[in-house]
Short mmCIF file of C-alpha atoms in Angstrom, two decimals:
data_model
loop_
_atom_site.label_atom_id
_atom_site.label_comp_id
_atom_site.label_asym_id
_atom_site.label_seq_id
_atom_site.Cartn_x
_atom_site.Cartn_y
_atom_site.Cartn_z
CA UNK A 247 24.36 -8.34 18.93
CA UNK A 248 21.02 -6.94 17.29
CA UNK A 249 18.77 -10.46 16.72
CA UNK A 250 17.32 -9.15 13.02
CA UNK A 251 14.96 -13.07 12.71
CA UNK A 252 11.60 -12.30 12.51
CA UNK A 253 9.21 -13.62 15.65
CA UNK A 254 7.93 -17.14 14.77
CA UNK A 255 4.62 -15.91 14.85
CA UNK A 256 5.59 -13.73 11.97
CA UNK A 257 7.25 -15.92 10.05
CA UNK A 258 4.29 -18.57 9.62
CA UNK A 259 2.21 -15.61 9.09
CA UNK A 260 4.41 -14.87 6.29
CA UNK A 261 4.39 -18.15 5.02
CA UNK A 262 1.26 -18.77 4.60
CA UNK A 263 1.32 -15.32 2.48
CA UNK A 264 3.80 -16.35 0.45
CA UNK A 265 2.37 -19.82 -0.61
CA UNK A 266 -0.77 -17.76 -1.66
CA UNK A 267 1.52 -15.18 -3.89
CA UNK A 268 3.45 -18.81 -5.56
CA UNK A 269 0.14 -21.49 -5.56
CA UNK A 270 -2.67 -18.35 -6.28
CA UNK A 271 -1.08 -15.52 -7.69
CA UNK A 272 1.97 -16.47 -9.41
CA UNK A 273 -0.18 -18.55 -11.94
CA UNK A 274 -2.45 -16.30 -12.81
CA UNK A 275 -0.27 -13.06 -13.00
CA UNK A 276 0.03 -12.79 -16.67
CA UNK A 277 -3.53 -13.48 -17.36
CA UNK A 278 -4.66 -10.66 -15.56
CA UNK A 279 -1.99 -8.60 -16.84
CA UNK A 280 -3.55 -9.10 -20.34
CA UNK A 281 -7.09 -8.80 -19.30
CA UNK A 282 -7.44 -5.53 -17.51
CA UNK A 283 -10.31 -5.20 -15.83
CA UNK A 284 -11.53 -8.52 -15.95
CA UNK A 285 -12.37 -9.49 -12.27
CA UNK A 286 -9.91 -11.92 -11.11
CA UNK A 287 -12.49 -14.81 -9.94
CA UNK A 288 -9.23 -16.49 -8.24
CA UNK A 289 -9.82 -13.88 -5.85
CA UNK A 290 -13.38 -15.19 -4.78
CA UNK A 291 -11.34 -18.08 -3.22
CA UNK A 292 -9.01 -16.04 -1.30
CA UNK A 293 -12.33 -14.07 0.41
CA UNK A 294 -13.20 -17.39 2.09
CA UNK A 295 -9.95 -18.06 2.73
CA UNK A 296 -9.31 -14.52 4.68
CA UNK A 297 -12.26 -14.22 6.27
CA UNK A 298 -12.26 -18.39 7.58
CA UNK A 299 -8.41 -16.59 8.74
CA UNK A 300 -10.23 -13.72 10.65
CA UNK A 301 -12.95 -15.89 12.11
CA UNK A 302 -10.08 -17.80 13.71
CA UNK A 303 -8.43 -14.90 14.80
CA UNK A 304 -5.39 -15.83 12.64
CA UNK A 305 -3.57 -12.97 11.12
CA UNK A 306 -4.65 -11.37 7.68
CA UNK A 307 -3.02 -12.24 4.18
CA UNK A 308 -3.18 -9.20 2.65
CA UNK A 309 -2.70 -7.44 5.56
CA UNK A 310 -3.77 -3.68 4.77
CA UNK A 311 -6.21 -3.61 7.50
CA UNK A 312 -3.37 -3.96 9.98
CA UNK A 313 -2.55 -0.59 12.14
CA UNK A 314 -4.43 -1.07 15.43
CA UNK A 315 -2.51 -3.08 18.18
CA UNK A 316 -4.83 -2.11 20.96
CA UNK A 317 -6.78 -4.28 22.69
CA UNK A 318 -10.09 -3.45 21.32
CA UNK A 319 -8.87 -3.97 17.77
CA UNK A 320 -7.23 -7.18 18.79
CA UNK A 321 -10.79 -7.95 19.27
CA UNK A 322 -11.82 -7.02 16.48
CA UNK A 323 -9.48 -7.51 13.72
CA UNK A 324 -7.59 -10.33 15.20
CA UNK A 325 -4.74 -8.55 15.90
CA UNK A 326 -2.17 -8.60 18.42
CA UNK A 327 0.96 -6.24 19.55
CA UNK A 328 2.53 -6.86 15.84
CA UNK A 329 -0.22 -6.16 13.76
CA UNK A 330 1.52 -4.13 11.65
CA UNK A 331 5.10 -5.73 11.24
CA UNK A 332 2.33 -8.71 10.04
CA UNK A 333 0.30 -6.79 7.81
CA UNK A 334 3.38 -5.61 6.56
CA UNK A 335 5.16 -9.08 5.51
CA UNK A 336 2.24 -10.79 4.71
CA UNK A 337 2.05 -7.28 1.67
CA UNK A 338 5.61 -8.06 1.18
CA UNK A 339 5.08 -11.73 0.25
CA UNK A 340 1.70 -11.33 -1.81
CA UNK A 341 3.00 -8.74 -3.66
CA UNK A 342 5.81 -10.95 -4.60
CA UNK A 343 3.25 -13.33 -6.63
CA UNK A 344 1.35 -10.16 -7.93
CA UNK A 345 1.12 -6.58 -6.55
CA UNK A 346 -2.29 -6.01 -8.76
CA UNK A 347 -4.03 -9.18 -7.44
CA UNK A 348 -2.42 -7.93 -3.87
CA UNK A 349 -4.29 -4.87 -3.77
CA UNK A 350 -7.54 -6.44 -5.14
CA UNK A 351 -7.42 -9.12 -2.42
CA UNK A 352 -11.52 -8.46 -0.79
CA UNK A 353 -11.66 -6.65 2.34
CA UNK A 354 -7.88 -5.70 2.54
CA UNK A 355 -8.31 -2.44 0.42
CA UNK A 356 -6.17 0.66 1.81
CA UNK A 357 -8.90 2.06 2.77
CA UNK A 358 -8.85 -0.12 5.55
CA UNK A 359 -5.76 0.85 7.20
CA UNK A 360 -7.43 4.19 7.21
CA UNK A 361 -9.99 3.09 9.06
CA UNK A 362 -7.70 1.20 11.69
CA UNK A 363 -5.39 4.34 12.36
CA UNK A 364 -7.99 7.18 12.84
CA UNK A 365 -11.52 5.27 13.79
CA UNK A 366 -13.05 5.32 17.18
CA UNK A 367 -13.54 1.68 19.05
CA UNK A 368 -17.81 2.15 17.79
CA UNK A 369 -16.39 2.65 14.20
CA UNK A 370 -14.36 -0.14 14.41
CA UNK A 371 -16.69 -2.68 15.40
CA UNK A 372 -18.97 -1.20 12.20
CA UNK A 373 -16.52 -0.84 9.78
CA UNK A 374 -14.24 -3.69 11.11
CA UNK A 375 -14.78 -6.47 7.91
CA UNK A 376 -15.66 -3.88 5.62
CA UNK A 377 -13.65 -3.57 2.40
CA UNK A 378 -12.55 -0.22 1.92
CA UNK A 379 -10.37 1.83 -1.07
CA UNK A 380 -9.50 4.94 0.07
CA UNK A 381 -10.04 8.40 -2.30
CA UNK A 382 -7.94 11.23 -1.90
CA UNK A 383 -6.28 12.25 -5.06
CA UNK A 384 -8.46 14.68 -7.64
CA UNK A 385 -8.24 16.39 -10.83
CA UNK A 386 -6.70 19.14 -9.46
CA UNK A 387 -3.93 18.10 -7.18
CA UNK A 388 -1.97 14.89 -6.73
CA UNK A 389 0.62 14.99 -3.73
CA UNK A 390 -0.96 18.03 -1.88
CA UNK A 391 -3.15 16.16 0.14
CA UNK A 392 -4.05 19.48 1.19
CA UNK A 393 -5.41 21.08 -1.67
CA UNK A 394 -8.73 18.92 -1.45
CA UNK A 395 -11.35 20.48 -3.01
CA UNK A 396 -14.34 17.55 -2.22
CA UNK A 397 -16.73 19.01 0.50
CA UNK A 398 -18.97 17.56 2.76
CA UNK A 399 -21.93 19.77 4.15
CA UNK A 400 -23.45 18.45 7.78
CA UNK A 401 -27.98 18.13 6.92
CA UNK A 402 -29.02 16.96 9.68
CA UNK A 403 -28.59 13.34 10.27
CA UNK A 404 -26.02 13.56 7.14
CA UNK A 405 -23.04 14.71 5.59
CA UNK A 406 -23.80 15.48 1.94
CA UNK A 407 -20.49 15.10 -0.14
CA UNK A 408 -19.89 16.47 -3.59
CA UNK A 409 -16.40 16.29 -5.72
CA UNK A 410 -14.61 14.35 -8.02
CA UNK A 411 -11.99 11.43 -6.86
CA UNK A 412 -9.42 9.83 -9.41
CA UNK A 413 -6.73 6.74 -9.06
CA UNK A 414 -9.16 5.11 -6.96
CA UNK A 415 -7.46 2.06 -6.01
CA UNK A 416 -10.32 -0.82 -6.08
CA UNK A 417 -12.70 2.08 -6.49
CA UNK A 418 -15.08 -0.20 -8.19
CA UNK A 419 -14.31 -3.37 -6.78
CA UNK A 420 -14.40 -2.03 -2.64
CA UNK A 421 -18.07 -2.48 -0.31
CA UNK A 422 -16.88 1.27 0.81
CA UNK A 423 -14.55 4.42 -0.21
CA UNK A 424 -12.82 6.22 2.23
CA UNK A 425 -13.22 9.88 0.74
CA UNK A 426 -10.82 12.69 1.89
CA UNK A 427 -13.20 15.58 1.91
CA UNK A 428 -13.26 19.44 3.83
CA UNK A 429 -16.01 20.31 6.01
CA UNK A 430 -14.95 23.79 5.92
CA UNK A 431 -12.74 25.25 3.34
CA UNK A 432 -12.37 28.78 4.84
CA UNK A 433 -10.18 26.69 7.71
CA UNK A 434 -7.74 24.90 5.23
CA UNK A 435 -6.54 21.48 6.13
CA UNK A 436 -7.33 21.56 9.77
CA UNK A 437 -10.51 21.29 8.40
CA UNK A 438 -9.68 18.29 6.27
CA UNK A 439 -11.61 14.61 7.05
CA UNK A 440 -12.22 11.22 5.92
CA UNK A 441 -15.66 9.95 5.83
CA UNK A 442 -16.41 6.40 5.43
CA UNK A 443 -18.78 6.34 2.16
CA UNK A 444 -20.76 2.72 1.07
CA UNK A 445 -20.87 1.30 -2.54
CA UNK A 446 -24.22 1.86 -2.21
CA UNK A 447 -24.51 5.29 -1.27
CA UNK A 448 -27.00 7.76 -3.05
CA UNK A 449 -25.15 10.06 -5.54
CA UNK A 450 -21.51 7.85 -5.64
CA UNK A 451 -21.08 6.39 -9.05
CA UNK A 452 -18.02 5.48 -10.92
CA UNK A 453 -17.55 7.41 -14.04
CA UNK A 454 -14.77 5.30 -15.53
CA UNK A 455 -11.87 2.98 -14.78
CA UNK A 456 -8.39 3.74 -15.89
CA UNK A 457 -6.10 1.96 -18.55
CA UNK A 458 -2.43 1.61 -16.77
CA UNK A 459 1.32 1.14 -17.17
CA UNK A 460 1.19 -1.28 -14.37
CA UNK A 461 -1.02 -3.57 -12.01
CA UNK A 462 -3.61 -4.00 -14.66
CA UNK A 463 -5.42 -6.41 -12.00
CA UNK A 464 -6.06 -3.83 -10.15
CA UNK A 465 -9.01 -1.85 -10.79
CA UNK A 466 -8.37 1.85 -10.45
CA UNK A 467 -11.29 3.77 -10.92
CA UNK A 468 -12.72 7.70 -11.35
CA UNK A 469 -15.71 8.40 -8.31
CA UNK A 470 -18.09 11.29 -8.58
CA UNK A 471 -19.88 12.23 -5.52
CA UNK A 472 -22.82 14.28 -6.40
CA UNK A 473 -25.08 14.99 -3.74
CA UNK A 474 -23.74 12.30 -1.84
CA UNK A 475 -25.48 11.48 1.32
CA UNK A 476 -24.52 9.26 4.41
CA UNK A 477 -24.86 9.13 8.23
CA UNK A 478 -23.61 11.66 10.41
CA UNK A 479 -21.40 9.12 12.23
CA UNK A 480 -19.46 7.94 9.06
CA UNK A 481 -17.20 10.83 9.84
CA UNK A 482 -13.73 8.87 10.88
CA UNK A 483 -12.25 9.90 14.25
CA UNK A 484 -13.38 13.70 15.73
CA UNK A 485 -16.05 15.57 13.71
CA UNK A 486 -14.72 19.02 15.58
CA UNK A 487 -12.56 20.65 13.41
CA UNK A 488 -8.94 21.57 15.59
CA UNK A 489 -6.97 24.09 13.92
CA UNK A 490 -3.55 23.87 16.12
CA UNK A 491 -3.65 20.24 15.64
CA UNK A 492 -4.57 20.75 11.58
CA UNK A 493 -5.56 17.92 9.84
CA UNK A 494 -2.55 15.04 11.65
CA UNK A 495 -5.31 12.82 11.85
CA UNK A 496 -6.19 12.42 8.98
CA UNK A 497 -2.44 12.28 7.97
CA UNK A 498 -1.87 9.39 10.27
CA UNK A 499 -3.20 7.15 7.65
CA UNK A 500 -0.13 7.51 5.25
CA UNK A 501 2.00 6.56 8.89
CA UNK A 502 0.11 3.19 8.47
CA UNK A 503 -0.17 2.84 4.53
CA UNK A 504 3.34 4.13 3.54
CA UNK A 505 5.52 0.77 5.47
CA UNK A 506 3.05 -0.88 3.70
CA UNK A 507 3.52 0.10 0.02
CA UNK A 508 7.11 0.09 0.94
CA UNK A 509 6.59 -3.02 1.34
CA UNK A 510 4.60 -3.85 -1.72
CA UNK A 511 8.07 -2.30 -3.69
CA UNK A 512 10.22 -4.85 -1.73
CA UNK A 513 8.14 -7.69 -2.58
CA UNK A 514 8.35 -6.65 -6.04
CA UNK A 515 12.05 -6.13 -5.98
CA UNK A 516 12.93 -9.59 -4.30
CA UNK A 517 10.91 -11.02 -7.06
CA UNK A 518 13.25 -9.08 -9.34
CA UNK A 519 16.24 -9.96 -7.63
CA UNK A 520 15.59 -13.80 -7.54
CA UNK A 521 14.75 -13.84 -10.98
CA UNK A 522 17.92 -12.15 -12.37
CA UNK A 523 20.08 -14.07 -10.05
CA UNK A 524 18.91 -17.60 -12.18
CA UNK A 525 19.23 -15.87 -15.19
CA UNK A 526 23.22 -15.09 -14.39
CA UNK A 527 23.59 -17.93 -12.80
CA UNK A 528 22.73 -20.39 -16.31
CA UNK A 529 24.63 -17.60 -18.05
CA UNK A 530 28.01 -18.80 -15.85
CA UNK A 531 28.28 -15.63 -14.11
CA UNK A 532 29.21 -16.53 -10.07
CA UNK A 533 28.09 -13.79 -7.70
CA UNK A 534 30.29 -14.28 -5.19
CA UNK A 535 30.22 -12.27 -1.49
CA UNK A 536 33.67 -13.12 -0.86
CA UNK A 537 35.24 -11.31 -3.62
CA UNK A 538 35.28 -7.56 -4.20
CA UNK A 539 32.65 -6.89 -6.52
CA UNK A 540 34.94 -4.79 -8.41
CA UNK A 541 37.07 -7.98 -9.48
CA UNK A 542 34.06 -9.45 -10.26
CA UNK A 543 31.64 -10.08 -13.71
CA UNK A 544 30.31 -6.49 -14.42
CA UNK A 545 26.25 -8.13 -13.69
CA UNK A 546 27.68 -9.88 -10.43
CA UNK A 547 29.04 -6.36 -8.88
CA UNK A 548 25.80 -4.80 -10.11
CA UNK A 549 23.34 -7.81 -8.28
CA UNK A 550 25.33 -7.31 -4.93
CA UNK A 551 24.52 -3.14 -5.02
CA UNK A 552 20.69 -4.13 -5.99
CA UNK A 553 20.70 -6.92 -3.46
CA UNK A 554 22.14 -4.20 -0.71
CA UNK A 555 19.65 -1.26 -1.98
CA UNK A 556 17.03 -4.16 -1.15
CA UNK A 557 18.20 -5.02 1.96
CA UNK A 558 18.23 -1.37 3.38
CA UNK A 559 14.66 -1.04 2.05
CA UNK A 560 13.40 -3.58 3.91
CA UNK A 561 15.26 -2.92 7.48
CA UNK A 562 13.65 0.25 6.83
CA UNK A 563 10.55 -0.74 6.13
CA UNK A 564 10.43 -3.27 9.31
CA UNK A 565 11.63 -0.32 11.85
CA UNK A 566 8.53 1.58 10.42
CA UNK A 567 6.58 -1.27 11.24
CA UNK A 568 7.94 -1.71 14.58
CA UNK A 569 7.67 1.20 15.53
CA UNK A 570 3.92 1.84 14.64
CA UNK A 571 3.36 -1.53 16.54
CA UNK A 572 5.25 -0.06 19.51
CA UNK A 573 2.79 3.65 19.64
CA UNK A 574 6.33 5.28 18.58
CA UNK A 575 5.84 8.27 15.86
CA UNK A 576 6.85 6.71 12.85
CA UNK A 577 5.84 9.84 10.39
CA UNK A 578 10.01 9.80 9.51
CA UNK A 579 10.11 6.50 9.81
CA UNK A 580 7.43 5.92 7.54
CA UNK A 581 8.54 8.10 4.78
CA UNK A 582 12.12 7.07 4.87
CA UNK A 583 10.86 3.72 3.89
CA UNK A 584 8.47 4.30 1.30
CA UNK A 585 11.37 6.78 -0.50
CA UNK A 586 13.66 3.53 -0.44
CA UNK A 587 11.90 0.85 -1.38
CA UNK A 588 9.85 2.90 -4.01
CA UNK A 589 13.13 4.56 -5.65
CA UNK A 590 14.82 0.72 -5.19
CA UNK A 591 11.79 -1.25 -6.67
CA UNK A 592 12.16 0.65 -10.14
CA UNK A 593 15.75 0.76 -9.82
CA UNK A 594 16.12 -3.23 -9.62
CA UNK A 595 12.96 -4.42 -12.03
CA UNK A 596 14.61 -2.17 -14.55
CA UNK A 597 17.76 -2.88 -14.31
CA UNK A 598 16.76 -6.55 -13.76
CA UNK A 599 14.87 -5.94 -17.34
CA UNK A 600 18.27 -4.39 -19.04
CA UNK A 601 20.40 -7.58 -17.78
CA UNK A 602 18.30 -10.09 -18.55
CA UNK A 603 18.68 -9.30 -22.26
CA UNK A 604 16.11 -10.28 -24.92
CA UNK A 605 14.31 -12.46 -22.06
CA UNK A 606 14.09 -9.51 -19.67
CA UNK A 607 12.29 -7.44 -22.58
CA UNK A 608 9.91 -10.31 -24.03
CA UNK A 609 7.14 -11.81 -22.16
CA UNK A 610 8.52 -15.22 -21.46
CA UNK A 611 9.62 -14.22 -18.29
CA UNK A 612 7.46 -11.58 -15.70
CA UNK A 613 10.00 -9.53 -15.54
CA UNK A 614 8.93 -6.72 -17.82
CA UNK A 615 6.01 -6.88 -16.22
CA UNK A 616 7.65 -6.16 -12.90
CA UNK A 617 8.95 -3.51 -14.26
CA UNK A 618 6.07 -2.03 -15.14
CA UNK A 619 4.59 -2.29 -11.70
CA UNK A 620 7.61 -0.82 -9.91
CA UNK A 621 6.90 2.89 -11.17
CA UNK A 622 3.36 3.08 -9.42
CA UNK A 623 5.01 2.06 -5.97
CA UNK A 624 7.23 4.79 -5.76
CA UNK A 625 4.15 7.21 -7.20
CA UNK A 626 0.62 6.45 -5.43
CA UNK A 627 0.80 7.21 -1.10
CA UNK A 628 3.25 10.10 -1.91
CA UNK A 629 5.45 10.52 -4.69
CA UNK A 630 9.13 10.19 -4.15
CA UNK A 631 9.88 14.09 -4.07
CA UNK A 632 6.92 14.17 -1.79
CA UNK A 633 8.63 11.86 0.78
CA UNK A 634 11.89 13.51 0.59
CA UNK A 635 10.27 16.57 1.49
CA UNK A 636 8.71 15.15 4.14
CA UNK A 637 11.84 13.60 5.46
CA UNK A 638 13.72 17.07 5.07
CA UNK A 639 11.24 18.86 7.07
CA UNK A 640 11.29 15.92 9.78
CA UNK A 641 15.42 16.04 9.68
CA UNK A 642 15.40 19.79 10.25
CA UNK A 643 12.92 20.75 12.38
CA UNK A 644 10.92 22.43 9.91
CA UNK A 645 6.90 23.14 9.08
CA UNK A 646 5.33 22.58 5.67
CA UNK A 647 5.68 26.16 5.83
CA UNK A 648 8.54 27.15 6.21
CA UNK A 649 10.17 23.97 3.84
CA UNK A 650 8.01 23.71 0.11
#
């Protein structure tokens, strides 16, 4: 029989994740939620707390730096063969206190995980504590991560980048931006890169921050690069540009970052889940997983399909995980699970929101609230279409080509 427990290592890892998300975020979560863009000074506490965690060489909390099980970034980042099955639960269980104070936890930006999948071992040990968003999307496209228009012109000892970046995630908050950018647009997306940019940077600046549905803790931000210069070797992976291989490396980000918003959508969802079922429960209605759910209260059958749409998501989401740990191409994988637990995490808040009546709409409870920061976990690392697509073309065999 298939042994589905998480390792023991995992599970304390996990722990510890989830008693931040209940002591931390949990009492804070509406505050923050009212005061958008107000820095979250809670947060200041949970720096020391991560980086007394890395010093150690215990695993992360926040966990979006995970991606490199190697030995060199077991060095480094303090990770071992599991690094991203950790980084994974321990986004799971934070985002179940708060998926806007998750992705504003210091130095675990998704920029990070960018750096772990493409950097060489010399980046790494530079960029290794770092905290990094990442910028890809801009005015002019969203989910063709293709279509960027952001250049970045080699000066000598520099790369000069000019371009606009939008839904910056931690854009203002982050020590560094990883900026999607083409050193050559005659070439197309072969030609695509990611260059490692600091705060501090001559000609980044942020031109505004962005009022949202959802994870109002989280600072999303608008970048302009004019002029922008930094070091030649801030260029993440290969500065030659390989047109058979097209831009895959840069792409193997989203195999790293996609379990882990999928993951961010579960958390959410189990939140969701546990708060509806003690909402039914002092209403009288018994969910019961020996009965049919068709001879059952009309909100019990409905719980049981949430509760299995959630439980797919997150098997899902775990074989991703695995299988990035175990150097297995996950690009399927990767998108399957994101797809799931994005479509699932509105699904369930939502519905979560209808059951719950008058108490699901108001703001006693979090749950419209969860609601509300469902919809940007099935939009930002790929849209839903976008990963359907994706999963097509991996299903049949097909290029980006010949499958639009």
């Amino acid at each position: 029989m298939i042994n589905l427990e998480l390792p023991k290592k995992l599970r304390a890892s996990a722990n510890q994740a989830h008693q931040v998300a209940k002591e931390i975020f949990r009492p804070v979560s509406r505050k923050y939620d009212l005061a958008e863009h107000e820095y979250p000074v809670e947060l200041d506490t949970m720096a020391a707390m991560v980086e007394g965690l890395n010093d150690s060489g215990t695993q992360k909390i926040g966990g979006a730096s995970g991606g490199r099980s190697d030995e060199h970034a077991t060095e480094l980042l303090g990770n071992t063969n599991g690094g991203n099955m950790s980084a994974l639960l321990n986004a799971l269980e934070t985002s179940w206190g708060d998926v806007g104070l998750m992705l504003s936890i210091p130095y675990q930006g998704l920029g990070n995980a960018a750096i772990a999948a493409v950097a060489t071992d010399d980046q790494l040990e530079r960029f290794g504590k770092v905290w990094a968003a990442m910028a890809i999307t801009e005015p002019s496209f969203g989910s063709d991560s293709a279509a960027v228009t952001t250049t970045a012109v080699r000066d000598g000892d520099d790369w000069v980048l000019n371009g606009e970046k939008i839904f910056v995630t931690a854009g203002q908050r982050a020590t560094h931006i990883v900026v999607w950018a083409t050193v050559d647009k005659s070439l197309g997306r072969a030609a695509i890169k990611s260059f490692v940019v600091p705060r501090d940077a001559p000609g980044l600046s942020v031109a505004r921050l962005e009022h949202k549905l959802g994870i109002k803790a989280s600072d999303t931000a608008v970048l302009l690069l004019q002029d922008c210069r930094i070091p030649a070797d801030n260029i993440l992976g290969s500065p030659e540009v390989n047109v058979e291989k097209g831009f895959a490396g840069v792409m193997q980000t989203f195999d790293n970052t996609r379990p882990l918003v999928a993951a961010m959508a579960i958390g959410v969802t189990r939140a969701a889940l546990e708060e509806l079922r003690t909402i039914l429960t002092e209403a009288g209605v018994e969910i019961s997983y020996d009965t049919p759910p068709n001879n059952q209260h009309a909100a019990a059958a409905e719980f049981l399909r949430m509760e299995a749409d959630y439980e797919s998501a997150y098997l899902l989401a775990l074989r991703a995980g695995w299988m990035a740990d175990n150097k297995k191409p996950n690009s399927l994988e990767a998108s399957m699970s994101k797809a799931k637990a994005g479509r699932t995490g509105t699904d369930v808040s939502l519905k979560a929101v209808e059951l719950a009546g008058t108490l699901g709409y108001s703001q006693h409870l979090l749950l419209e609230k969860w609601g509300r920061d469902s919809k940007i976990l099935d939009i930002f690392e790929g849209t839903q279409q976008i990963q359907q697509l994706i999963v097509a073309r991996r299903v049949l065999g097909l290029t980006s080509a010949q499958l639009k």
